[in-house]
Short mmCIF file of C-alpha atoms in Angstrom, two decimals:
data_model
loop_
_atom_site.label_atom_id
_atom_site.label_comp_id
_atom_site.label_asym_id
_atom_site.label_seq_id
_atom_site.Cartn_x
_atom_site.Cartn_y
_atom_site.Cartn_z
CA MET A 1 -16.88 22.15 32.91
CA ALA A 2 -16.20 23.57 36.20
CA THR A 3 -16.27 27.36 35.32
CA ASP A 4 -17.26 29.07 38.56
CA TYR A 5 -15.78 29.05 42.07
CA ALA A 6 -18.57 26.59 43.43
CA GLY A 7 -17.97 24.13 40.78
CA PHE A 8 -14.21 24.10 41.17
CA ILE A 9 -14.38 23.56 44.83
CA ALA A 10 -16.97 20.89 44.35
CA THR A 11 -14.60 19.03 41.93
CA VAL A 12 -11.94 18.97 44.58
CA GLU A 13 -14.39 17.94 47.22
CA ARG A 14 -15.35 14.90 45.01
CA GLU A 15 -11.71 14.00 43.78
CA ALA A 16 -9.95 14.32 47.18
CA ASP A 17 -13.21 12.94 49.18
CA VAL A 18 -12.87 16.01 51.74
CA PRO A 19 -15.32 18.34 53.10
CA HIS A 20 -15.80 21.94 51.68
CA ASP A 21 -13.57 23.91 54.03
CA GLN A 22 -10.69 21.28 53.53
CA ALA A 23 -11.29 21.47 49.84
CA GLU A 24 -10.79 25.34 49.85
CA ARG A 25 -7.65 25.11 51.93
CA ALA A 26 -6.39 22.62 49.56
CA VAL A 27 -7.16 24.86 46.45
CA SER A 28 -5.46 27.82 48.11
CA ALA A 29 -2.22 25.78 49.10
CA THR A 30 -2.05 24.31 45.85
CA LEU A 31 -2.59 27.59 43.76
CA GLU A 32 -0.37 29.65 45.80
CA THR A 33 2.54 27.00 45.50
CA LEU A 34 2.05 26.81 41.84
CA ALA A 35 2.20 30.66 41.52
CA GLU A 36 5.58 30.15 43.13
CA ARG A 37 6.71 27.58 40.76
CA ILE A 38 5.87 29.22 37.31
CA SER A 39 6.72 32.24 35.52
CA GLY A 40 4.89 35.39 35.88
CA GLY A 41 3.50 35.47 32.39
CA GLU A 42 2.35 31.88 32.77
CA ALA A 43 0.47 32.88 36.01
CA HIS A 44 -1.10 35.59 34.58
CA ASP A 45 -2.37 33.36 31.58
CA LEU A 46 -3.85 30.75 34.02
CA ALA A 47 -5.23 33.35 36.29
CA GLU A 48 -7.39 34.73 33.52
CA GLN A 49 -9.01 31.47 32.99
CA LEU A 50 -9.93 30.99 36.63
CA PRO A 51 -12.94 32.05 38.45
CA PRO A 52 -12.39 35.47 39.90
CA GLU A 53 -12.28 34.30 43.49
CA LEU A 54 -9.18 32.12 42.75
CA GLN A 55 -7.21 34.73 40.63
CA ASP A 56 -5.32 36.30 43.20
CA MET A 57 -3.97 33.19 44.62
CA VAL A 58 -2.07 32.64 41.33
CA ASP A 59 -1.07 36.16 40.78
CA LYS A 60 0.10 37.31 44.23
CA THR A 61 3.21 35.32 44.66
CA ALA A 62 4.43 35.35 40.85
CA ASP A 63 6.05 38.95 41.25
CA ASN A 64 9.38 37.68 42.40
CA GLY A 65 9.85 35.21 39.61
CA PRO A 66 9.43 31.41 39.66
CA LYS A 67 11.34 29.23 42.20
CA ALA A 68 12.88 26.05 40.79
CA LEU A 69 10.89 23.70 43.19
CA SER A 70 11.20 19.96 42.66
CA ALA A 71 8.05 17.93 42.77
CA GLU A 72 9.01 16.89 46.35
CA GLU A 73 9.69 20.39 47.33
CA PHE A 74 6.27 21.41 45.76
CA LEU A 75 4.41 19.06 47.79
CA GLN A 76 6.24 20.00 50.82
CA HIS A 77 5.19 23.80 50.23
CA VAL A 78 1.62 22.44 50.02
CA GLN A 79 1.81 20.35 53.21
CA ALA A 80 3.12 23.10 55.00
CA ARG A 81 0.46 25.53 53.96
CA GLU A 82 -2.29 23.03 54.35
CA HIS A 83 -0.88 21.39 57.50
CA VAL A 84 -1.67 17.77 56.40
CA PRO A 85 0.48 14.65 55.94
CA ILE A 86 2.56 14.53 52.63
CA GLY A 87 0.37 11.91 51.18
CA LYS A 88 -2.92 13.80 51.67
CA ALA A 89 -0.95 16.71 50.11
CA ARG A 90 -0.25 14.98 47.07
CA GLU A 91 -3.85 13.74 46.87
CA HIS A 92 -5.16 17.23 47.27
CA VAL A 93 -2.67 18.59 44.87
CA ARG A 94 -3.96 15.95 42.27
CA ALA A 95 -7.57 16.95 42.92
CA VAL A 96 -6.90 20.69 42.40
CA PHE A 97 -5.25 19.49 39.02
CA ALA A 98 -8.28 17.67 38.20
CA ALA A 99 -10.27 20.72 38.85
CA LEU A 100 -8.03 22.87 36.56
CA ARG A 101 -8.39 20.38 33.63
CA GLN A 102 -11.96 21.00 33.79
CA THR A 103 -11.72 24.60 34.21
CA VAL A 104 -9.06 26.20 31.66
CA SER A 105 -8.43 25.20 28.11
CA SER A 106 -6.31 22.20 26.98
CA GLU A 107 -3.93 24.63 25.46
CA GLU A 108 -3.33 26.32 28.96
CA ILE A 109 -2.91 22.96 30.55
CA ALA A 110 -0.17 22.02 28.17
CA ASP A 111 1.61 25.50 28.67
CA LEU A 112 1.30 24.95 32.42
CA ALA A 113 2.80 21.46 32.04
CA ALA A 114 5.85 22.70 30.31
CA GLN A 115 6.92 24.72 33.29
CA LEU A 116 6.61 21.81 35.84
CA PRO A 117 8.69 18.78 36.87
CA ARG A 118 8.07 15.26 35.41
CA GLU A 119 6.23 14.11 38.44
CA LEU A 120 3.71 17.14 38.79
CA GLU A 121 3.44 17.18 34.90
CA MET A 122 2.26 13.61 34.99
CA LEU A 123 -0.01 14.43 37.67
CA LEU A 124 -1.41 17.50 36.02
CA PHE A 125 -2.52 15.32 32.97
CA ASP A 126 -3.32 12.35 35.20
CA ASP A 127 -1.55 10.40 32.49
CA PRO A 128 -1.63 6.55 32.06
CA PRO A 129 1.58 5.04 30.75
CA LEU A 130 1.82 4.99 27.14
CA ASN A 131 0.20 2.01 25.49
CA ASP A 132 2.30 -1.13 26.11
CA LEU A 133 4.08 -3.14 23.18
CA ASP A 134 2.85 -6.66 24.23
CA ASP A 135 4.61 -8.66 21.59
CA GLY A 136 8.19 -8.78 23.03
CA VAL A 137 9.38 -5.73 20.87
CA ALA A 138 9.30 -3.15 23.44
CA GLY A 139 12.96 -1.95 24.25
CA SER A 140 14.29 -3.47 21.00
CA SER A 141 15.27 -1.52 18.21
CA PRO A 142 12.80 -1.12 15.28
CA SER A 143 13.63 -3.19 12.31
CA SER A 144 12.44 -0.82 9.69
CA ALA A 145 10.67 2.72 9.18
CA GLU A 146 7.18 0.73 9.13
CA ASP A 147 8.09 -0.90 12.29
CA PHE A 148 9.05 2.53 14.02
CA LEU A 149 5.44 3.99 12.69
CA ALA A 150 3.80 1.04 14.02
CA ARG A 151 5.07 1.55 17.83
CA VAL A 152 4.21 5.30 17.30
CA ALA A 153 0.68 4.28 16.26
CA ARG A 154 0.18 1.75 19.05
CA ARG A 155 1.53 4.08 21.68
CA ALA A 156 -0.26 7.10 20.78
CA ALA A 157 -3.53 5.33 19.47
CA LEU A 158 -2.98 6.53 15.98
CA GLU A 159 -3.66 5.29 12.50
CA HIS A 160 -0.49 4.81 10.00
CA GLU A 161 -1.17 7.97 8.46
CA GLY A 162 -1.34 9.93 11.88
CA ALA A 163 1.88 8.26 13.13
CA ARG A 164 3.60 9.22 10.16
CA ARG A 165 2.54 12.92 10.44
CA ALA A 166 3.48 12.95 14.10
CA THR A 167 6.85 11.18 13.32
CA ASP A 168 7.67 13.63 10.74
CA ALA A 169 6.51 16.73 12.75
CA VAL A 170 8.64 15.65 15.69
CA LEU A 171 11.71 14.87 13.77
CA GLU A 172 11.58 18.07 11.77
CA LEU A 173 11.34 20.09 14.79
CA LEU A 174 13.95 18.08 16.67
CA ALA A 175 16.46 18.65 13.77
CA PHE A 176 15.62 22.43 13.81
CA ARG A 177 16.39 22.29 17.59
CA LEU A 178 19.49 20.37 17.69
CA ALA A 179 23.07 21.22 16.13
CA ALA A 180 23.47 19.79 12.71
CA GLY A 181 26.12 17.33 13.61
CA GLU A 182 24.00 15.92 16.25
CA THR A 183 21.24 15.85 13.83
CA ASP A 184 23.53 13.81 11.56
CA ASP A 185 24.51 11.31 14.20
CA LEU A 186 20.91 10.78 14.81
CA ALA A 187 20.06 10.17 11.25
CA GLU A 188 22.86 7.42 11.14
CA ARG A 189 20.91 5.63 13.68
CA LEU A 190 17.41 5.57 12.24
CA PRO A 191 16.01 3.67 9.21
CA SER A 192 16.75 5.59 5.96
CA ASP A 193 13.22 6.24 5.30
CA LEU A 194 12.87 8.26 8.56
CA ARG A 195 15.82 10.83 7.57
CA ALA A 196 13.79 12.94 5.07
CA PRO A 197 12.24 15.05 8.00
CA LEU A 198 15.51 15.27 9.66
CA GLU A 199 16.96 16.99 6.53
CA ARG A 200 13.86 19.34 6.10
CA GLY A 201 14.22 20.37 9.84
CA LYS A 202 17.96 20.98 9.09
CA ALA A 203 17.21 23.13 6.07
CA GLU A 204 14.87 25.34 8.14
CA LYS A 205 17.39 26.25 10.55
CA PRO A 206 19.13 29.87 10.38
CA SER A 207 22.45 28.14 11.27
CA PRO A 208 24.14 24.88 11.85
CA SER A 209 24.31 25.53 15.66
CA ALA A 210 21.70 24.36 18.26
CA HIS A 211 18.57 26.59 17.77
CA TRP A 212 17.17 27.92 21.04
CA LEU A 213 13.27 26.48 21.15
CA PRO A 214 11.41 26.06 24.26
CA LEU A 215 9.29 23.43 24.86
CA LYS A 216 6.08 25.44 24.55
CA GLN A 217 7.05 26.68 21.09
CA PHE A 218 8.05 23.00 20.24
CA LEU A 219 4.72 21.79 21.03
CA MET A 220 2.76 24.63 19.22
CA ALA A 221 5.10 23.86 16.00
CA VAL A 222 4.35 20.07 16.24
CA ALA A 223 0.74 20.74 16.79
CA GLU A 224 0.43 23.19 13.73
CA ARG A 225 2.19 20.72 11.62
CA GLU A 226 -0.09 17.94 12.58
CA GLY A 227 -3.19 19.81 12.79
CA VAL A 228 -4.10 18.68 16.46
CA THR A 229 -4.20 20.51 19.71
CA ARG A 230 -1.14 21.05 22.03
CA SER A 231 -2.26 18.24 24.36
CA GLU A 232 -2.69 15.86 21.54
CA ALA A 233 0.86 16.99 20.16
CA ARG A 234 2.34 16.22 23.67
CA LEU A 235 1.19 12.81 23.74
CA HIS A 236 2.58 12.26 20.01
CA VAL A 237 5.79 13.80 20.99
CA ARG A 238 6.03 11.33 23.95
CA ALA A 239 5.18 8.27 21.65
CA VAL A 240 7.81 9.32 19.14
CA PHE A 241 10.49 9.92 21.77
CA GLU A 242 9.90 6.57 23.44
CA THR A 243 10.21 4.94 20.08
CA LEU A 244 13.31 7.04 19.10
CA ALA A 245 15.03 6.10 22.24
CA GLU A 246 14.71 2.24 21.28
CA ALA A 247 15.81 2.92 17.77
CA ILE A 248 19.03 5.10 18.47
CA GLY A 249 20.42 3.49 21.68
CA ASP A 250 21.28 4.99 25.16
CA ASP A 251 24.45 6.72 24.04
CA GLU A 252 22.59 8.75 21.53
CA VAL A 253 19.59 9.43 23.74
CA ASP A 254 22.08 11.00 26.09
CA ASP A 255 23.45 13.00 23.32
CA VAL A 256 20.41 14.06 22.27
CA ILE A 257 19.08 15.02 25.87
CA SER A 258 22.25 17.02 26.41
CA GLU A 259 21.21 19.53 23.83
CA LEU A 260 17.65 19.87 25.07
CA PRO A 261 16.39 22.29 27.85
CA ALA A 262 15.56 20.61 31.14
CA GLU A 263 11.89 21.27 30.44
CA PHE A 264 11.96 18.55 27.58
CA ARG A 265 12.85 16.07 30.02
CA SER A 266 9.26 15.18 31.14
CA LEU A 267 8.79 13.98 27.62
CA VAL A 268 12.08 12.03 27.09
CA PRO A 269 12.02 8.40 28.38
CA ARG A 270 13.97 7.26 31.26
CA ARG A 271 16.43 4.69 29.90
CA ARG A 272 18.02 3.59 33.26
#
């Protein structure tokens, strides 16, 4: 773990293949831009886990509230601060994110990811694609609950029982998050053996309307139900959402997405 300033900079030097002074500029440019993009509370939480020499870079620009920077705008801000080509800026951001993964907790990385657009979130986690389904079923609708669970298991590298726990947790929380009518529409598209967690989620809701539940709390609740870390929960949510999209079709995916905050979009597969 890169727990001090020297270790943090050394990681960026190695990951970006740049000299020490350029690594320091990359760190400053990326962290200051990151502070612009995230909330003040998240900036404070992140700063607490950084080496003292880096804490002010995160905290000092967070006072005016987060800016809704797209991934492209984020990289442009880093480019302007560092005075490098945009391709280099992206590589430097990737290297700084690698240092962050080695320095702060996996829970804090998951919290940070929840406030970033999809491209930056994937860069933060250095995510490979989900495991491919290589037997010709990818994109087709699961034929049964067992087929659904098998796809989740393969995508998230889980055993059958782990896939069942992940699927149950995500569907329960999704039903808790969605309006009751949308949950009913979703249940009609799923194999009957997968409807029980949706009913449990509906029963937990204080009212039939859509319930406010931000992504951070959603992932925390999934992790608690499964008994896993938030980073693992995030991977499992992606796998379930990918399989869910195959099961319910594009029109119902659009209806579900319409009831979720924008921060959920990084975990919902792009169908078109």
